[in-house]
XYZ file of C-alpha atoms in Angstrom:
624
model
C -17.531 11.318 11.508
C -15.060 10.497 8.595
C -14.603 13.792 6.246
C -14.859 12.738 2.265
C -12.338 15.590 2.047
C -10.737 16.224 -1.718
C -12.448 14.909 -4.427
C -12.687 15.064 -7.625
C -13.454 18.749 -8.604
C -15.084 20.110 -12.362
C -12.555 20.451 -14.666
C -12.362 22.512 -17.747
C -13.196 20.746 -20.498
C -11.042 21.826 -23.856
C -11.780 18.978 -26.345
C -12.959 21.598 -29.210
C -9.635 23.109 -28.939
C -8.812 21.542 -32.899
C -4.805 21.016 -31.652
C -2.905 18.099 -29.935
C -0.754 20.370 -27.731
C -1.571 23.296 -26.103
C 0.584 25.894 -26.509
C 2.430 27.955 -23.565
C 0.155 31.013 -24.773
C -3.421 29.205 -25.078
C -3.122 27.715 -21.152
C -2.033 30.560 -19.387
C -4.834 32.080 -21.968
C -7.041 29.659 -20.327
C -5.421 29.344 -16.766
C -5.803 33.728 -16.360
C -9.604 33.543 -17.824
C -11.191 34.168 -14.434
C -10.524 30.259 -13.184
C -9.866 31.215 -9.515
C -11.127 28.748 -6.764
C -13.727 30.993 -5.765
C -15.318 30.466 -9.005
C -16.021 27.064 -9.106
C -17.505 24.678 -6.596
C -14.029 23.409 -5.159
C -14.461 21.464 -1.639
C -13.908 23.024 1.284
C -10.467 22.094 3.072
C -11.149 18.860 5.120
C -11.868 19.003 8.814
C -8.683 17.260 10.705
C -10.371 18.080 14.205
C -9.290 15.645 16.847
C -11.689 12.889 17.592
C -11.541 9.215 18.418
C -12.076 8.062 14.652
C -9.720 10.653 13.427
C -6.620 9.093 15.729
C -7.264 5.945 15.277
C -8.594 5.276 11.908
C -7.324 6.479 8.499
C -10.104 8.820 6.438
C -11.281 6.770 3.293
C -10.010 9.449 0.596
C -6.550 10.076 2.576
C -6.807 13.222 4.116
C -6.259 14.152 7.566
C -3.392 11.263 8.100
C -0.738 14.433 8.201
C -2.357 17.229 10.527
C -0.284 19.572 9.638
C -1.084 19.022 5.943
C -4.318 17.777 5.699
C -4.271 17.121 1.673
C -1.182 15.425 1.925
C -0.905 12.204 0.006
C -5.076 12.374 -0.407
C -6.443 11.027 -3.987
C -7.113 13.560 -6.878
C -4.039 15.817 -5.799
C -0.467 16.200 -7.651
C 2.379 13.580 -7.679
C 5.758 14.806 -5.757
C 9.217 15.461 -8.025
C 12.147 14.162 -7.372
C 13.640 16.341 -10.283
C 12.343 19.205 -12.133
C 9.439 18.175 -14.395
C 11.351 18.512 -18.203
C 8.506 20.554 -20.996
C 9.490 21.670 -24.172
C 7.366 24.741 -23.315
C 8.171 25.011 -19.851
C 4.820 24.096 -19.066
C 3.187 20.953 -20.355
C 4.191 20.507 -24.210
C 6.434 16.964 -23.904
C 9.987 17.675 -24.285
C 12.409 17.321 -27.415
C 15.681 16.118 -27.795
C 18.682 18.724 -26.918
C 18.789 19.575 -30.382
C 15.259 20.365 -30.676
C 14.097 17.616 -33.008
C 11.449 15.149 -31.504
C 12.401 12.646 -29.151
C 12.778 8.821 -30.824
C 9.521 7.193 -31.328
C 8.505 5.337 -28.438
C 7.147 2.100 -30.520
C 10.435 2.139 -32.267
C 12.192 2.273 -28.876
C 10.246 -0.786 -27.270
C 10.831 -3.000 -30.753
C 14.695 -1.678 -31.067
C 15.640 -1.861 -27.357
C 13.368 -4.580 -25.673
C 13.153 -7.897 -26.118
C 9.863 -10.859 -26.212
C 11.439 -13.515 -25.266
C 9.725 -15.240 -22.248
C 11.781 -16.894 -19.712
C 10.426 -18.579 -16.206
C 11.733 -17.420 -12.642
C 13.695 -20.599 -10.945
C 11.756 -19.254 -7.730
C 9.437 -16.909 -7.733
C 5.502 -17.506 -8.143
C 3.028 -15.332 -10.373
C 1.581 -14.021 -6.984
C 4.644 -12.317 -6.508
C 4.153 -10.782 -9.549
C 0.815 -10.174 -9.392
C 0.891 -8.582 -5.645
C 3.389 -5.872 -7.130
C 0.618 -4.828 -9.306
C -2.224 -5.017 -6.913
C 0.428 -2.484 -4.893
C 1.220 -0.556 -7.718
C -2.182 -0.010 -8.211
C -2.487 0.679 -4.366
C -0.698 3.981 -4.979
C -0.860 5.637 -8.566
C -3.739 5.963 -10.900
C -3.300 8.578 -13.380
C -6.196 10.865 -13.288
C -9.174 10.692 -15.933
C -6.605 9.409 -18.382
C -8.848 6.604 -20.180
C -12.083 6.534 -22.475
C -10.960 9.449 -25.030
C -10.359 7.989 -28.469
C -7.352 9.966 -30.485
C -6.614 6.629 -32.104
C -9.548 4.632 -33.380
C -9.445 1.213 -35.231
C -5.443 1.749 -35.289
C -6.196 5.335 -37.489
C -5.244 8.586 -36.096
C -8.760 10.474 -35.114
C -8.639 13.438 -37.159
C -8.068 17.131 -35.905
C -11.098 18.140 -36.830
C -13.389 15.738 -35.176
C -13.250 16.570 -31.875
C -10.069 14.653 -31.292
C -8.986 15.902 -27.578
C -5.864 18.384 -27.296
C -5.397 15.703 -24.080
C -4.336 13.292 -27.172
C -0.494 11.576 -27.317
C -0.763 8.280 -29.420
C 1.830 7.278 -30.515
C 2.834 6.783 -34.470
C 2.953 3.242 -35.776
C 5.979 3.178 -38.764
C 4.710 1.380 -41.988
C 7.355 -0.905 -41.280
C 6.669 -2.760 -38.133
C 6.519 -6.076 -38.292
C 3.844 -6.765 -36.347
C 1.282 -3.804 -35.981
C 1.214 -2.188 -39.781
C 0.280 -5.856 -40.967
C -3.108 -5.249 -39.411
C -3.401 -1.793 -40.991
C -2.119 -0.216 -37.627
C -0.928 3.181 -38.011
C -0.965 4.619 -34.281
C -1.805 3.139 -30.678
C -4.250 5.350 -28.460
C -3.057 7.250 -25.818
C -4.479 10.046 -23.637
C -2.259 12.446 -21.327
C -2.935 12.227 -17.743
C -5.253 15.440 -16.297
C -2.926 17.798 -14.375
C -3.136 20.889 -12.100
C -3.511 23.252 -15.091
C -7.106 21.675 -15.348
C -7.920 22.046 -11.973
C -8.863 24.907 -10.647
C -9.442 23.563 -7.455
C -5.139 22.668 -6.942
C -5.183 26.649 -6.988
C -1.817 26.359 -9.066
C 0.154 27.956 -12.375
C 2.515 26.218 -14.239
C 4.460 23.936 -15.434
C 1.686 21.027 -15.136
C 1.885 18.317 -12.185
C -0.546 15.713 -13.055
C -2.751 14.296 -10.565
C -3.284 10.738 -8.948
C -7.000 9.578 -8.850
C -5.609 7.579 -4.927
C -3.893 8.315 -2.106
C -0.412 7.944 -1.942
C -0.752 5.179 1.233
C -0.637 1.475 1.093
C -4.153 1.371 2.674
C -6.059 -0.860 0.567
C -7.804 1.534 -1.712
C -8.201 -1.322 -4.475
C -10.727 -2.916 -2.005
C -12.176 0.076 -0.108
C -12.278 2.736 -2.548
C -10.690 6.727 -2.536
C -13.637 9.006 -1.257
C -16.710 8.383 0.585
C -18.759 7.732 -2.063
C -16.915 4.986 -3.714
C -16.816 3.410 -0.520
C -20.668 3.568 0.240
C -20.998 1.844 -2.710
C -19.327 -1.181 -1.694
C -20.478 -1.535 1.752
C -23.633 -3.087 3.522
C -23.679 -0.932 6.625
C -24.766 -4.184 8.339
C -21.798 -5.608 10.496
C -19.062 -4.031 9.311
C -19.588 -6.000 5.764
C -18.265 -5.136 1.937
C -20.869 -6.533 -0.410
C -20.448 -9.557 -1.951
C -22.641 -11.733 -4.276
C -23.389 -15.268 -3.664
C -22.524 -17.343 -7.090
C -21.569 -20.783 -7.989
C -21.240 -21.439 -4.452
C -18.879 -18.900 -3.384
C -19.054 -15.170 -2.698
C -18.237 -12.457 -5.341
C -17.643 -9.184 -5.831
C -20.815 -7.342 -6.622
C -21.525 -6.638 -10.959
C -20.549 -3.169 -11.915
C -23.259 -1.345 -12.931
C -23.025 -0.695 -17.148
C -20.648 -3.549 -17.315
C -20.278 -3.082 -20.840
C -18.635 0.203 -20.381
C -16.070 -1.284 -18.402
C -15.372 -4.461 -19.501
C -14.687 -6.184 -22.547
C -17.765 -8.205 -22.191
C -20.537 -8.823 -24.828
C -23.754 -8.139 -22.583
C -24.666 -7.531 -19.159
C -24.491 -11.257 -18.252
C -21.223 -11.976 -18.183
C -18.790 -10.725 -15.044
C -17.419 -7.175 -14.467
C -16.733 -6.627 -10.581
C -17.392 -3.652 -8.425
C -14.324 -3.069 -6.799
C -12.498 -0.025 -5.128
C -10.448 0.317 -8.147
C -11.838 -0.239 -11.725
C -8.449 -1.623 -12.521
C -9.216 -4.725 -10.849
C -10.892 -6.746 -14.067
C -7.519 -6.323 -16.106
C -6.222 -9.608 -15.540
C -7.568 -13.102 -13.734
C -4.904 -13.150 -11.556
C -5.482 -9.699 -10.713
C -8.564 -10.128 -9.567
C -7.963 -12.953 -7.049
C -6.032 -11.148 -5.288
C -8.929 -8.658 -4.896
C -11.234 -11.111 -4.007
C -9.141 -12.323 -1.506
C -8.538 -9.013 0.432
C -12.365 -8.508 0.322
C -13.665 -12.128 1.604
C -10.757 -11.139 4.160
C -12.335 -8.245 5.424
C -15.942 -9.769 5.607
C -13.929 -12.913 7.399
C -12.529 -10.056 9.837
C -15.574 -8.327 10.711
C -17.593 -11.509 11.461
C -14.942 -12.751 13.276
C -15.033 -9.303 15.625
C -17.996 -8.989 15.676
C -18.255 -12.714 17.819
C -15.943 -11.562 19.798
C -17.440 -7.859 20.615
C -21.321 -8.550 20.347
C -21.540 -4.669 21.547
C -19.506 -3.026 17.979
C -21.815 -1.189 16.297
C -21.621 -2.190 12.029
C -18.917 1.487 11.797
C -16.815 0.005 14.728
C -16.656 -3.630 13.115
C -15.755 -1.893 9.671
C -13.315 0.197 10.766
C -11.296 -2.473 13.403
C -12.076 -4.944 10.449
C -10.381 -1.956 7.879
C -7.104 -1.748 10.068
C -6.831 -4.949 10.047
C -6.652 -5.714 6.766
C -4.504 -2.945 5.959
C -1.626 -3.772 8.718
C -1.898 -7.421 7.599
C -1.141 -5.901 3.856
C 1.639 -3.488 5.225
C 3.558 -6.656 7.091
C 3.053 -8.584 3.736
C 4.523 -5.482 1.657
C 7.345 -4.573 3.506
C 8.402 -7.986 5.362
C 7.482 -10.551 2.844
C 7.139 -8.983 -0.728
C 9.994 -5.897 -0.832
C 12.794 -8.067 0.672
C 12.490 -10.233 -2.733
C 12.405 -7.688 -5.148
C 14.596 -4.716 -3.961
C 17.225 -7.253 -1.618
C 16.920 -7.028 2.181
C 20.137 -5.108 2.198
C 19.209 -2.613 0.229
C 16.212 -2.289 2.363
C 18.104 -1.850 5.362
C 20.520 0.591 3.880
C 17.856 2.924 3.231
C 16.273 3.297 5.906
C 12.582 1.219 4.819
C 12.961 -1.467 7.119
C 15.211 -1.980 10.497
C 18.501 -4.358 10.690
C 17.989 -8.016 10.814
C 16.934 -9.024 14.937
C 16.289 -5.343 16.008
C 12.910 -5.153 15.265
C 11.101 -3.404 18.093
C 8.167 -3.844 19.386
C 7.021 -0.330 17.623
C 9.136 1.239 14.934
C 8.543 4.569 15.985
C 10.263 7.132 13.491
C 6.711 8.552 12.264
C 7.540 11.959 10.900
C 4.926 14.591 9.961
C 7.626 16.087 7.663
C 8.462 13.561 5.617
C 5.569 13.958 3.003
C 4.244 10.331 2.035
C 2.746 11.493 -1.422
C 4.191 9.414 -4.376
C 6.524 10.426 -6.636
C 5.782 10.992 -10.567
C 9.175 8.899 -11.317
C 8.320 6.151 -8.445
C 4.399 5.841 -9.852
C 5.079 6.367 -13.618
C 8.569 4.770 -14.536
C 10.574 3.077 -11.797
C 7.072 0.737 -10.369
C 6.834 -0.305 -14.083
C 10.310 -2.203 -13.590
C 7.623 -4.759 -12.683
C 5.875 -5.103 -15.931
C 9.113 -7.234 -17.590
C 8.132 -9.810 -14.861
C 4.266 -10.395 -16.732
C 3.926 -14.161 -17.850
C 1.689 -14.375 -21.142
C -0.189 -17.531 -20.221
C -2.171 -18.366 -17.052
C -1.431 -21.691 -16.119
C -4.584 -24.418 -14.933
C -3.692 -26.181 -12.185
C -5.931 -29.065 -10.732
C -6.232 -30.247 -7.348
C -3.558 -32.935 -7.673
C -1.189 -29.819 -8.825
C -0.588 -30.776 -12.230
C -0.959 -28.388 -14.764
C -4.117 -29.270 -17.600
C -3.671 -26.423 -19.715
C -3.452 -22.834 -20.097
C -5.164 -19.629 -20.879
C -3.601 -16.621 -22.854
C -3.497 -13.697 -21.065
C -4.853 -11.294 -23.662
C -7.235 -13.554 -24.909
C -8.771 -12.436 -20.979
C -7.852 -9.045 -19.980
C -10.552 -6.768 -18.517
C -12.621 -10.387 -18.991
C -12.917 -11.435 -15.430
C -15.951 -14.023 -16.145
C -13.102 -16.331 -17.059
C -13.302 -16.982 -13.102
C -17.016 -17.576 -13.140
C -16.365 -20.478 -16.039
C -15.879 -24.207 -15.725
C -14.084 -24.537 -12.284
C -11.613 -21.877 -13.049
C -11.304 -20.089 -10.172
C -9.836 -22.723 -8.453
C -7.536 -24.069 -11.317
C -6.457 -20.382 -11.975
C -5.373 -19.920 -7.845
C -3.414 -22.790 -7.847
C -1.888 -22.010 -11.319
C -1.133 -18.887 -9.469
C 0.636 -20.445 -6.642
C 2.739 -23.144 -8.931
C 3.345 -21.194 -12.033
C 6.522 -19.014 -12.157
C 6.984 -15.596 -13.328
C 9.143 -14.283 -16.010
C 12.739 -13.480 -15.224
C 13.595 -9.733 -14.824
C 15.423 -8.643 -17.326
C 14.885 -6.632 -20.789
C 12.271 -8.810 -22.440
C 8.665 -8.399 -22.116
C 6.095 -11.268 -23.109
C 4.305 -10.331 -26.798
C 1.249 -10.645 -25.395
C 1.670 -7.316 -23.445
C 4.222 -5.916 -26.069
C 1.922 -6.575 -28.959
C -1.625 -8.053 -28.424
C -2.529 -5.513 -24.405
C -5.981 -5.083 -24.702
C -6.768 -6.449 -27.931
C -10.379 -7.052 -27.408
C -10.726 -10.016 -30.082
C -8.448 -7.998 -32.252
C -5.100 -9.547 -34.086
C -3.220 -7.089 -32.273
C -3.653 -4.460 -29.408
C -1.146 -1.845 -27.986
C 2.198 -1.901 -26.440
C 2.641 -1.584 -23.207
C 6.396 -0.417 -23.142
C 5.559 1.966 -25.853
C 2.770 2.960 -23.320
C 5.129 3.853 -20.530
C 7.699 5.284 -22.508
C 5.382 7.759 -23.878
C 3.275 8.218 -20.472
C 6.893 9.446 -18.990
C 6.778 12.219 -21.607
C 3.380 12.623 -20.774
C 4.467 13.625 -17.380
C 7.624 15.201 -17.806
C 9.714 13.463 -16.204
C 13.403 14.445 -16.347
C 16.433 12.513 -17.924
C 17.849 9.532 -17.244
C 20.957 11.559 -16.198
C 19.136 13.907 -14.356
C 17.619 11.202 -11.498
C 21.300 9.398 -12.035
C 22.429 12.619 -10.067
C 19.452 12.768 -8.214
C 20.672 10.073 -6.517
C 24.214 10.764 -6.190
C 25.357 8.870 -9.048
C 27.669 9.122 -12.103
C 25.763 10.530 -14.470
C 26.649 8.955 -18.263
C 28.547 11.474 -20.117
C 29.956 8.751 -23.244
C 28.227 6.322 -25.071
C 30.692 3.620 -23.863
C 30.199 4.250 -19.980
C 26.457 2.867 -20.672
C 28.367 -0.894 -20.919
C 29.183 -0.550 -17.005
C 25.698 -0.254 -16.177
C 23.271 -1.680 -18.727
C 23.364 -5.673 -20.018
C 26.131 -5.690 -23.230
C 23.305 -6.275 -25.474
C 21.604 -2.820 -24.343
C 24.822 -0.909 -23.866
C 25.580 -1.598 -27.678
C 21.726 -0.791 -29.083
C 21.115 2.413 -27.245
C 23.421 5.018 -28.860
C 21.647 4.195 -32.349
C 18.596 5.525 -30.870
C 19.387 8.791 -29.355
C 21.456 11.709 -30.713
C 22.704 12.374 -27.259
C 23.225 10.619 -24.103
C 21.598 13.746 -22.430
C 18.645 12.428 -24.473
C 18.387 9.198 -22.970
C 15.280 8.861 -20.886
C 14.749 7.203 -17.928
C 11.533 5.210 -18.399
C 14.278 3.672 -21.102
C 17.505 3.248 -19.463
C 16.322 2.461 -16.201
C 14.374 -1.140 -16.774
C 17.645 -2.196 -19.038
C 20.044 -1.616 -15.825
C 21.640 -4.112 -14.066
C 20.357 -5.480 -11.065
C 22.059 -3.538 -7.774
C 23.097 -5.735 -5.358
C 20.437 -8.588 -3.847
C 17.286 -6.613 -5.884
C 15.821 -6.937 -9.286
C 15.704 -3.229 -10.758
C 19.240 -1.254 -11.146
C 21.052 1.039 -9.062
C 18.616 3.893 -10.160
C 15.494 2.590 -10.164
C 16.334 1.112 -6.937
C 17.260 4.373 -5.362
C 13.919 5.845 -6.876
C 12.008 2.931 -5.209
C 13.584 2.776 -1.872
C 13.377 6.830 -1.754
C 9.794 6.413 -1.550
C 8.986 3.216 0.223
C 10.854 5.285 2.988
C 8.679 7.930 2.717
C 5.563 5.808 2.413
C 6.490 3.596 6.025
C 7.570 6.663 8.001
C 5.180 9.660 6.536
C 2.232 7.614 7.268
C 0.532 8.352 10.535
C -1.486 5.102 10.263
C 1.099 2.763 9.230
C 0.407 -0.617 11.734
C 3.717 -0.316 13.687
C 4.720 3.108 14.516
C 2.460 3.449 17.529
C 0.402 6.297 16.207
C -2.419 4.090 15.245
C -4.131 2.664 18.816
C -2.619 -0.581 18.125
C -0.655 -2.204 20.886
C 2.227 -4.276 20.512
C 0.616 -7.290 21.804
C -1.297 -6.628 18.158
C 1.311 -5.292 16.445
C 2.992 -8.799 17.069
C 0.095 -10.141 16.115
C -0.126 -8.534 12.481
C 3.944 -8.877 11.672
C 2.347 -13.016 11.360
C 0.476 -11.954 7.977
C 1.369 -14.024 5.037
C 0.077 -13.839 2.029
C -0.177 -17.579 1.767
C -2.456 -17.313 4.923
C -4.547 -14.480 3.191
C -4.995 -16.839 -0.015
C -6.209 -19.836 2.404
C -8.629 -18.275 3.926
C -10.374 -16.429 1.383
C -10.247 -19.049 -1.693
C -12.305 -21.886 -1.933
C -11.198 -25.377 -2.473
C -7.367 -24.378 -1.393
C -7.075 -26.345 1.408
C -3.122 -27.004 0.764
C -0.185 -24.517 -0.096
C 3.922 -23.650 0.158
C 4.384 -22.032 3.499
C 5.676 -18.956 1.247
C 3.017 -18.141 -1.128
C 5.938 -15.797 -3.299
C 8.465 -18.812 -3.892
C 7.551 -22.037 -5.678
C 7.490 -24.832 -3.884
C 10.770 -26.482 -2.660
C 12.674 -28.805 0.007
C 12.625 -25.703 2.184
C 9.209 -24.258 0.954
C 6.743 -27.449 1.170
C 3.216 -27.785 0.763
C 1.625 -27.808 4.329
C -2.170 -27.763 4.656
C -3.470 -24.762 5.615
C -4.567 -24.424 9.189
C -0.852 -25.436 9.763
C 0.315 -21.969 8.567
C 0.666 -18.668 11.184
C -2.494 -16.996 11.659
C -3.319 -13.436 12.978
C -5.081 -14.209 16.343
C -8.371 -11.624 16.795
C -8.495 -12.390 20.359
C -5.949 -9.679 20.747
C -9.152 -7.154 19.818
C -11.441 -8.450 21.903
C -12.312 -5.685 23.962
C -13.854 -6.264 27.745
C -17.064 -4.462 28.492
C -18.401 -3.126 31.322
């Protein structure tokens, strides 16, 4: 029996408290008021007892995959450091500048030191782009840190209506050229829950905030992170997810109160039930979920031909490991090499040298702890948002391009896939469209118009990440620089070795100190370190964890620990993601052999059942 292990526990609830910060005093006021574990109704610890399941199949809400540390990398528990968390307080109060004044306004920073100009990849598709998000959202979800408003309409909610001390938005200047036109004066923002809330994390300060998913590249955006998510989205008839039959094809079910999810109108129009909510941000976005759900349901009826005796847990579960070691073999062999250069990869330790691949890569080690890091989850992963295109391409079958969508005119508006053939123009725009280069500039429509619901303009989504890296404390820019055992900046000018010359020259206006300089700032202006996108710090922070997420992973499809045999384990290093897209989209009967790259001499358009395909014969078992 799988254990539902940590979930989410009752936290305190301090929205009367008529401040924006707490002070050091008023939490450990709050923290020493009789909060001890006992007090509340805080899960017991999960049961890791050996049984069949529990060595061969990961547990649904992450525990259990490190024995020895059964909570380890489970959902609802604290990111890891890399560097001290940095508090003005000590504790949770957002740090200031060396000198004590407040650190630069992070709307000012995004307009000063980031660019909108939009310019397309020579190579690389939008599924590229979009997978990184799909993994992104894979592993890190800032806990409970949506639906609060501190910023309504673009006005500041005042102190004195209820406006949460859990409040950050950040201040709009009268000046900006594109949000105080429309009368905005701040953009909404809500600090991620932490550890001081929790009395179930049975810790003091400073604050470590807490992920809502596990740490593991397991799928979670299609399966869920506790039991009862998952129940939600399965049949319990042969190993099936629900789907709903539409237009034709098969969905993902409605989720229920639609209108409190979505930006829809009424509960007609398309919101999807998905293992994460995140999955109706963008169109794109969700055909990639739809396609690692029809590819579980196409794995499960598949086994369960081939094993007429699997009961409907079996099927899920075979179906479940599957689908994840297909994903892995995508992430690390297909996906990582482009962005972070196959030599870096190497270097570090994430993936073996070039022709020594083994049959099982067997380093798994119970103490390397797998859980994500607050700087990997909350700045360096975000390199990825400079690569977001502002217009969806529609593609038709003869692969010409008949128009576009824009992207904010259809965020968290997923019925756009439901509408006039769309889904099937939108996957091949997918497929043909590039993404934007990486470099400093970010399209408007996610630097000025994210989530504008109908609205002129919405928020920023630099601005967003600059500030949610205060939220969470994260240390300096310096501070991860020596971190990873480089040369921290100690002069304005040493900043034009390492960031682009337009950068290196705008940066110093903006700080008072190049101690001050944070890394959710300097880190996405870098240049790129050898054959990756990000720069030499972000790419340390990156490969430090996609280490730790391969090798502190019990399950992970090749390190032998999982049941699998090699004979399978051969079998899932064939995953594409070009394969996964064939299967599970309708009317995509023709692709590029590499579904990341645009198509080319040495990338052509081959039809389908021409591509390499994961053989389930491999699982069929023989019975007595």
């Amino acid at each position: 029996m799988l254990t539902n292990g940590m979930t989410v526990c009752a936290f305190w609830e301090m929205a009367h408290l008529p401040i924006i910060y707490l002070t050091t005093s008023i939490v450990l006021l709050l923290l020493s008021s009789g909060a001890s574990r006992a007090q509340h109704d805080c899960p017991p610890a999960p049961d890791c007892a050996p049984s069949d399941q529990s060595s061969r199949f990961r547990t649904i809400d992450g525990t259990c995959n490190n024995l020895n540390e059964p909570l380890q990398g489970a959902a609802m528990r604290p990111y890891r450091r890399l560097v001290d968390a940095k508090y003005a307080d000590g504790l949770w109060k957002p740090a200031l500048a060396g000198s004590g004044s407040p650190m630069p306004n992070a709307r000012q920073l995004s307009m000063a030191l980031f660019g909108e100009t939009e310019m397309q990849h020579p190579r690389h598709t939008m599924v590229s782009m979009q997978f990184g998000q799909l993994m992104a959202h894979d592993v890190s979800f800032t806990a409970d840190a949506f639906g609060m408003q501190c910023c309504a309409d673009g006005k500041m909610v005042p102190a004195d209506q209820a406006r949460s001390p859990r409040c950050l938005p950040i201040e709009v200047a009268r000046d900006d050229p594109v949000m105080a036109e429309e009368g905005i004066e701040c953009l909404n923002m809500v600090r991620t829950k932490t550890t001081l809330e929790d009395p179930c994390q049975g810790r003091g300060g400073p604050a470590e905030q807490l992920s809502s998913v596990t740490s593991y590249l397991d799928l979670s955006v299609v399966y869920g992170n506790s039991l009862e998510e998952s129940h939600k989205l399965r049949t319990f008839e042969g190993g099936l997810m629900r789907v709903e039959h539409r237009h034709g094809r098969d969905w993902p079910p409605y989720f229920p109160n639609r209108t409190q999810l979505c930006d829809v109108k009424d509960e007609t129009e398309a919101c999807y039930l998905t293992g994460d909510r995140r999955a109706n941000q963008s169109p794109h976005l969700a055909l990639l979920q739809i396609a690692f759900l029809l590819e579980h349901n196409r794995l499960a009826r598949e086994l369960a031909i081939l094993n007429p005796r699997w009961d409907d847990e079996r099927l899920f579960q075979e179906a479940r490991q599957i689908n994840i070691g297909q994903y892995q073999a995508i992430v690390y062999y297909e996906w990582l090499p482009i962005y972070l250069g196959r030599q870096n990869l190497v270097a570090y330790g994430v993936l073996p040298e070039q022709g020594t691949q083994p049959d099982f890569i067997d380093d798994y080690d119970p103490s390397v702890d797998a859980t994500v890091s607050n700087a990997f989850g909350n700045a360096a992963l975000r390199f990825f948002h400079n690569l977001i295109a502002g217009h969806l391409d529609l593609v038709e079958e003869s692969l010409q391009p008949t128009g576009s969508i824009r992207l904010s005119d259809w965020l968290d508006r997923p019925s756009v896939l439901e509408l006039d053939g769309n889904y099937e123009k939108l996957s091949r725009g997918m497929i043909n469209q590039p993404h934007d280069r990486p470099n400093f500039h970010l399209t408007p429509e996610v630097k000025h118009f994210l989530f504008r619901s109908g609205a002129p303009v919405g928020t920023d989504l630099k601005a967003i990440d600059i500030q949610r890296a205060r939220d969470h404390g994260l240390a300096s820019y310096n501070a991860y620089r020596q971190f990873c055992g480089l040369k921290a900046v100690r002069r304005w000018d040493e900043f034009e070795e390492l960031l682009r010359p337009i950068s290196a020259a705008a940066i110093p206006a903006q700080y008072e100190s190049v101690e001050d300089v944070e890394l959710a700032v300097a880190g996405p202006l870098e240049r790129h370190h050898r054959d990756g996108m990000p720069g030499e710090t972000f790419t340390c922070i990156l490969l430090e964890q996609l280490r730790r997420s391969r090798v502190g992973d019990r399950f992970f499809f090749e390190n032998g620990q999982t049941g699998l045999n090699r004979r399978q384990v051969h079998e899932l290093r064939k995953a594409s993601m070009a394969r996964i897209l064939c299967d599970n989209t309708v009317g995509l009967e023709r692709m590029q052999q590499r579904a990341f790259f645009l198509v080319s001499d040495d990338n052509p358009v081959v039809p389908c059942e021409q591509l390499p395909v994961v053989e389930l014969m491999r699982w069929r078992t023989v019975e007595p």
